[in-house]
PDB file of C-alpha atoms in Angstrom:
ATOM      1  CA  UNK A   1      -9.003   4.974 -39.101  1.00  0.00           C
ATOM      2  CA  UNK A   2      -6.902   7.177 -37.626  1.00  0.00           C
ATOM      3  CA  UNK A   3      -3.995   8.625 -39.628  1.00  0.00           C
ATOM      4  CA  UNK A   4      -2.248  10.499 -37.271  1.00  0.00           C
ATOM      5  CA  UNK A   5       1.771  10.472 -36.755  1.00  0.00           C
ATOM      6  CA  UNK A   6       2.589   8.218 -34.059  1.00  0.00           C
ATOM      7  CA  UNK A   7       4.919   9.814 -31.040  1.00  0.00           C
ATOM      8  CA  UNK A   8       7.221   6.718 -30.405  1.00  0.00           C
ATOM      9  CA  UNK A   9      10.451   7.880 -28.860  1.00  0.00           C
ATOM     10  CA  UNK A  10      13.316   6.148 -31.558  1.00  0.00           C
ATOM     11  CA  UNK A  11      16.228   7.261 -29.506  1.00  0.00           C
ATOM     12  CA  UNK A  12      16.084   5.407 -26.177  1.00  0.00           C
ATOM     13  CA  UNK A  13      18.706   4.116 -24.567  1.00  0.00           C
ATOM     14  CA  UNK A  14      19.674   1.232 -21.819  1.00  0.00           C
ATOM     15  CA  UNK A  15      19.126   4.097 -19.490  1.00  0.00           C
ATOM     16  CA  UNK A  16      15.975   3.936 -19.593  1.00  0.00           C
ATOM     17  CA  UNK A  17      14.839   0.473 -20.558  1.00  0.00           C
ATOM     18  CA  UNK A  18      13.725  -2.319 -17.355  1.00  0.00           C
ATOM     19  CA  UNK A  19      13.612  -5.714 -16.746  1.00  0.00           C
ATOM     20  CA  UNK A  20      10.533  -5.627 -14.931  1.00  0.00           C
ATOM     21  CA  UNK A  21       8.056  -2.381 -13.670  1.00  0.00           C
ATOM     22  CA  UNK A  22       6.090  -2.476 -10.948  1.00  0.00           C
ATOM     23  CA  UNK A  23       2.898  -1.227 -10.083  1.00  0.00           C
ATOM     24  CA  UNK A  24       2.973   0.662  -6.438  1.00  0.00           C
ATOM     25  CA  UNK A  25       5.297   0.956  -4.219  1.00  0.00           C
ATOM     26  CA  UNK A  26       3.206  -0.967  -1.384  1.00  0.00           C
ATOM     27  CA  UNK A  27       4.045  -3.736   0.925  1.00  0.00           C
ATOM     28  CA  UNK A  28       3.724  -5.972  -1.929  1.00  0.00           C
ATOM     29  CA  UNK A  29       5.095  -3.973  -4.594  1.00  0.00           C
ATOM     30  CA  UNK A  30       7.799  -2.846  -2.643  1.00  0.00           C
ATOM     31  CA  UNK A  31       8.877  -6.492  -1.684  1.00  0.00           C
ATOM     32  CA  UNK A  32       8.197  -7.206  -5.456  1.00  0.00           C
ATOM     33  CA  UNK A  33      10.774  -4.353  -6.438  1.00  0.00           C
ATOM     34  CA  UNK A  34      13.254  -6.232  -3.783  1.00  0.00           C
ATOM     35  CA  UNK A  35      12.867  -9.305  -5.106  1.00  0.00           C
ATOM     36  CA  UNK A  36      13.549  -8.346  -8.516  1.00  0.00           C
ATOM     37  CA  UNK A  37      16.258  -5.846  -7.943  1.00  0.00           C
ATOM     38  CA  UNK A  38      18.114  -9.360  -5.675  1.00  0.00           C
ATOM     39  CA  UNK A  39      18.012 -11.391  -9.087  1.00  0.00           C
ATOM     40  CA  UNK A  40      19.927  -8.628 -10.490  1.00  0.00           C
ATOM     41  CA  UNK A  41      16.885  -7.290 -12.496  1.00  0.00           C
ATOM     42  CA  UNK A  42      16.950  -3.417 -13.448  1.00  0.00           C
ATOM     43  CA  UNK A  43      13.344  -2.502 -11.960  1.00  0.00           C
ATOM     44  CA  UNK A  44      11.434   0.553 -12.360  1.00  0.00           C
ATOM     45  CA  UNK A  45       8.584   1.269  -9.442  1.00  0.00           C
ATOM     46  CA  UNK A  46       5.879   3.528  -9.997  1.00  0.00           C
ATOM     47  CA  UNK A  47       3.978   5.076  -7.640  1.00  0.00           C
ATOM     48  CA  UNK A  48       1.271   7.373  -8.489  1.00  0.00           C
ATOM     49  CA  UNK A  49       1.121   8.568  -4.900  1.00  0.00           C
ATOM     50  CA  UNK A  50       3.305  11.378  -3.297  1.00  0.00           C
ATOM     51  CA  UNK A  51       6.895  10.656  -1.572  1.00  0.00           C
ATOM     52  CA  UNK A  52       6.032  10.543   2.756  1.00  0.00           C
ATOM     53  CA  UNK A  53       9.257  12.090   4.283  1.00  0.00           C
ATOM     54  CA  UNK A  54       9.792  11.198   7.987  1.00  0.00           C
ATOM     55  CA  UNK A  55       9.006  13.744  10.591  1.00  0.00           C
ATOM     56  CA  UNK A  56       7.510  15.841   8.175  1.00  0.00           C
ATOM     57  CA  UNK A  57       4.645  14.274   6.689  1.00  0.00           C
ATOM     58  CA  UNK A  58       3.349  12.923  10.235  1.00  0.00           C
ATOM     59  CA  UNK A  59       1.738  15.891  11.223  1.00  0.00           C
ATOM     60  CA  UNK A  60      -0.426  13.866  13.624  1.00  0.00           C
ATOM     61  CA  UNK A  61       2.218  11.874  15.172  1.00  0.00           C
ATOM     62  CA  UNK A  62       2.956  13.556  18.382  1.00  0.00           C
ATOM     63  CA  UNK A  63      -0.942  14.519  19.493  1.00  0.00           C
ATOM     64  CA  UNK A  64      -2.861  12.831  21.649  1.00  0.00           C
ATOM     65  CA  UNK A  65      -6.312  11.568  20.908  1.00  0.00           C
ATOM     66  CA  UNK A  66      -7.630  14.060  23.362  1.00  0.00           C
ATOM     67  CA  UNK A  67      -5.708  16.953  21.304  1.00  0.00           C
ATOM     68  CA  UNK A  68      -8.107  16.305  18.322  1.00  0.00           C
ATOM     69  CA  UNK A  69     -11.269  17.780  17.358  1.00  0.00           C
ATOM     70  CA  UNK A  70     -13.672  14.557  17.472  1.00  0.00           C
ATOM     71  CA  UNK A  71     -10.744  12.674  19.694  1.00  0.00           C
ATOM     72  CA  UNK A  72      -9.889  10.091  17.011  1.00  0.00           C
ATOM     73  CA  UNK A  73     -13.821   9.675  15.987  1.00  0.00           C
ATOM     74  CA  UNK A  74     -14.738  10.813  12.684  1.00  0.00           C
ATOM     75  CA  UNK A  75     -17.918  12.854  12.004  1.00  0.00           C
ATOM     76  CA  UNK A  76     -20.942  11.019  10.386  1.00  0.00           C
ATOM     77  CA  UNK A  77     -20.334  13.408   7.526  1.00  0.00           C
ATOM     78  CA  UNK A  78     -17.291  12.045   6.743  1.00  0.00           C
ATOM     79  CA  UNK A  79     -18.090   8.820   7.205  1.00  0.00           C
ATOM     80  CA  UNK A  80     -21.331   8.792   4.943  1.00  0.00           C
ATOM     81  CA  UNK A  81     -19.067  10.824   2.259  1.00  0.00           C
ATOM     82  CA  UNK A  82     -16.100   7.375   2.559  1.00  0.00           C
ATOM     83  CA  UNK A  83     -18.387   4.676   2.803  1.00  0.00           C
ATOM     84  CA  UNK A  84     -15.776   2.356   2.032  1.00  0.00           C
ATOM     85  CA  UNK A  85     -12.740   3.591   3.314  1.00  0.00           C
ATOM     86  CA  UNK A  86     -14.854   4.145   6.898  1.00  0.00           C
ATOM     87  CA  UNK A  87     -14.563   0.286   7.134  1.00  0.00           C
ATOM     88  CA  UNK A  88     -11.212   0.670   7.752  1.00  0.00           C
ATOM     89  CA  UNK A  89      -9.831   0.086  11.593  1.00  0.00           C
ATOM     90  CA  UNK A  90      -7.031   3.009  10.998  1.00  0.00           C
ATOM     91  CA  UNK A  91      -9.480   5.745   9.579  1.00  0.00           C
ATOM     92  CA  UNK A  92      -9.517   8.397  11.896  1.00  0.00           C
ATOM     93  CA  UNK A  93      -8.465  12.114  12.938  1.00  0.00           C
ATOM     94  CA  UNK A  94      -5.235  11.099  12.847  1.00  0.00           C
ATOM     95  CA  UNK A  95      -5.146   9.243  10.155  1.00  0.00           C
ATOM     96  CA  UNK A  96      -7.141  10.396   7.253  1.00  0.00           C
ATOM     97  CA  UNK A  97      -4.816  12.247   5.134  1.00  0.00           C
ATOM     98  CA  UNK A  98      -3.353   8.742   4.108  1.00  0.00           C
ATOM     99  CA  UNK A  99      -6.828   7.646   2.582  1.00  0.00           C
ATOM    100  CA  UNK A 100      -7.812   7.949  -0.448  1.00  0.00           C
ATOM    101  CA  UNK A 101     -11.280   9.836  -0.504  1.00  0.00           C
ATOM    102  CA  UNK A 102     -14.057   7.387  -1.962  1.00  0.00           C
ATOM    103  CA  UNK A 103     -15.952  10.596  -3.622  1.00  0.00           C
ATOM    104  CA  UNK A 104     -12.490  11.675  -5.343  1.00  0.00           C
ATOM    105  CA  UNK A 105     -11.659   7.945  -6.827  1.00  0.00           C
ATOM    106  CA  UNK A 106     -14.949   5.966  -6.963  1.00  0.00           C
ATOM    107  CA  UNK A 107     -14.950   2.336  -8.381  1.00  0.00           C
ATOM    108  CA  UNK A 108     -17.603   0.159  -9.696  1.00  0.00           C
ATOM    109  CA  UNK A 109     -17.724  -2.835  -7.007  1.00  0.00           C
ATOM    110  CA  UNK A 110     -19.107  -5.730  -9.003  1.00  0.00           C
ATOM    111  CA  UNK A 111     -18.453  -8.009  -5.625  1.00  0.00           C
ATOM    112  CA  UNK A 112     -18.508  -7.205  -1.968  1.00  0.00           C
ATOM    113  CA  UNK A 113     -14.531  -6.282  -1.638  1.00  0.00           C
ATOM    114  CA  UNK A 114     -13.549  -3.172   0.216  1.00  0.00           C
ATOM    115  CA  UNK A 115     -10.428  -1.266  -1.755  1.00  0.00           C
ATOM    116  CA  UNK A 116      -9.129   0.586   1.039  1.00  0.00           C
ATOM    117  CA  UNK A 117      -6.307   2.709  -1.058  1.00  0.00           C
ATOM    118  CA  UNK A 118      -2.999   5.112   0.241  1.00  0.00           C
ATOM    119  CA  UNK A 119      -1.684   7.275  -2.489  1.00  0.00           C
ATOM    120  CA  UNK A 120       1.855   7.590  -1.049  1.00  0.00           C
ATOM    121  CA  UNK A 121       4.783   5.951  -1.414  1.00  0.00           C
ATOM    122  CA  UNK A 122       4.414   2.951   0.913  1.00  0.00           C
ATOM    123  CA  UNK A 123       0.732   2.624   0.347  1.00  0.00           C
ATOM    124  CA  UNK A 124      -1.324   1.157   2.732  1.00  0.00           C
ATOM    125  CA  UNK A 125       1.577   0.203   4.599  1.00  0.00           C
ATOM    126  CA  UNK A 126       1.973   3.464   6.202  1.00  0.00           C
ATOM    127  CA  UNK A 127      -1.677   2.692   8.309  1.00  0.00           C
ATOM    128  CA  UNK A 128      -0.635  -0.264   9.726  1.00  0.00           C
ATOM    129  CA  UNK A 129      -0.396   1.713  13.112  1.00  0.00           C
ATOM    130  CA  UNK A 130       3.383   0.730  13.139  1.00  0.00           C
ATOM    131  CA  UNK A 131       2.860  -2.805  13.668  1.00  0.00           C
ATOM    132  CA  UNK A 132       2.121  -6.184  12.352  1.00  0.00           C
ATOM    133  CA  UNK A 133       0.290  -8.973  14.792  1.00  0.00           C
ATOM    134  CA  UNK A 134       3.115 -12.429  15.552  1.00  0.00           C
ATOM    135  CA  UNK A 135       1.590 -14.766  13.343  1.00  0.00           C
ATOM    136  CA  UNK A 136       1.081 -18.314  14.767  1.00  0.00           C
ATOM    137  CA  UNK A 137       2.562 -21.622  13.334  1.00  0.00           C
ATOM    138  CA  UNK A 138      -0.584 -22.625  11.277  1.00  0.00           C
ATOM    139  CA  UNK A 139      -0.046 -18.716   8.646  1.00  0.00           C
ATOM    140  CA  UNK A 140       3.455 -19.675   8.508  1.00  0.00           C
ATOM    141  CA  UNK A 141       2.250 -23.134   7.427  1.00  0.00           C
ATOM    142  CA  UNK A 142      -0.768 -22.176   5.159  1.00  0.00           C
ATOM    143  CA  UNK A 143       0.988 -22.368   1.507  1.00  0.00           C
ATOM    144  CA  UNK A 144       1.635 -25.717   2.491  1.00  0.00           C
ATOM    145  CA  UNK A 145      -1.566 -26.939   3.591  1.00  0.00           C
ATOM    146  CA  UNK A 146      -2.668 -25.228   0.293  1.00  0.00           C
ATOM    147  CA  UNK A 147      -0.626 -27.435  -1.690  1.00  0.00           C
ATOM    148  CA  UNK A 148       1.476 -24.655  -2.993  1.00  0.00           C
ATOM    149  CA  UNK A 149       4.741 -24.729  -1.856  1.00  0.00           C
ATOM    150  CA  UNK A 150       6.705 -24.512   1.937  1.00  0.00           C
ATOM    151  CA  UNK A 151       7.922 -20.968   2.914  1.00  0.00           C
ATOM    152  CA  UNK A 152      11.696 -20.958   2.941  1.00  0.00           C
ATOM    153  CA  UNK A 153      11.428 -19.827   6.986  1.00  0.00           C
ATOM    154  CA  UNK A 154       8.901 -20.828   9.418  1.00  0.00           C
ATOM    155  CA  UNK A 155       7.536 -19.951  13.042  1.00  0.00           C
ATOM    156  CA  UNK A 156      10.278 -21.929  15.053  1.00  0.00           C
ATOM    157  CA  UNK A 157      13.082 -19.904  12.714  1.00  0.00           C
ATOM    158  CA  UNK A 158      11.501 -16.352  14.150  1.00  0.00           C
ATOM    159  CA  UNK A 159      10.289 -17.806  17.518  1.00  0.00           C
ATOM    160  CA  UNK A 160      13.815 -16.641  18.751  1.00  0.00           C
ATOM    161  CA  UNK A 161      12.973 -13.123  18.070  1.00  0.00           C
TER     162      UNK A 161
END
């Protein structure tokens, strides 16, 4: 057995003790932190990715598709060498410095399930192409058909909007 000195920091404070820490500063980690931070919780996030400022970390954002090299295509190079991520609508010229590389951070895949991953703060969220498809009346109702619980709004309170 080991016998080593343990390094356990004695002198912490309330400055830097949580409530709750979350994983990833995605759409659902980020509504997570929300949530959490609304009950009054003192919440930690972290976020293994880098910070995206605006402006300056969209290089691509004011090019046309016919201003890059393969004009939104990727090579098959590329696409052999992210076999995963390539599944992915958003992976293109324009988009691929969000991705994480497959070859950089492999994973064993025990299942069929395609981990499409952004390390950045935001996450995935920031490949959404900047929007998010009107969902009909039957998502909004879906919990409930589930037998889980009724959302507190529903389509007729956004239908407005």
């Amino acid at each position: 057995m080991d016998q080593s000195p343990v390094n356990v920091n004695a002198s912490g404070t309330a400055s830097n003790t949580y409530d709750a820490i979350v994983i990833g500063s995605g759409i659902s980690g980020g509504w997570a932190a929300k949530e959490l931070c609304d009950q009054g919780l003192k919440t930690l996030v972290l976020e293994r990715g880098r910070n995206v400022e605006h402006l300056i970390d969209y290089p691509t954002a004011m090019q046309g598709p016919w201003e890059f090299k393969h004009h939104l295509r990727m090579p098959r190079e590329v696409l052999e060498a992210n076999p995963v991520v390539a599944r992915c609508y958003a992976f293109n010229d324009a988009t691929q410095h969000f991705f994480v590389k497959d070859q950089e951070h492999p994973y064993i895949q025990e299942k069929p399930f395609d981990w499409i991953r952004g390390y950045q703060v935001g996450g995935k969220s920031l490949l959404w192409a900047r929007q998010t498809q009107r969902w009909s009346r039957f998502e909004f109702e879906g919990p409930a058909r589930d037998g889980i619980y009724e959302w507190p709004i529903g389509y007729d309170d956004l239908a407005p909007w």
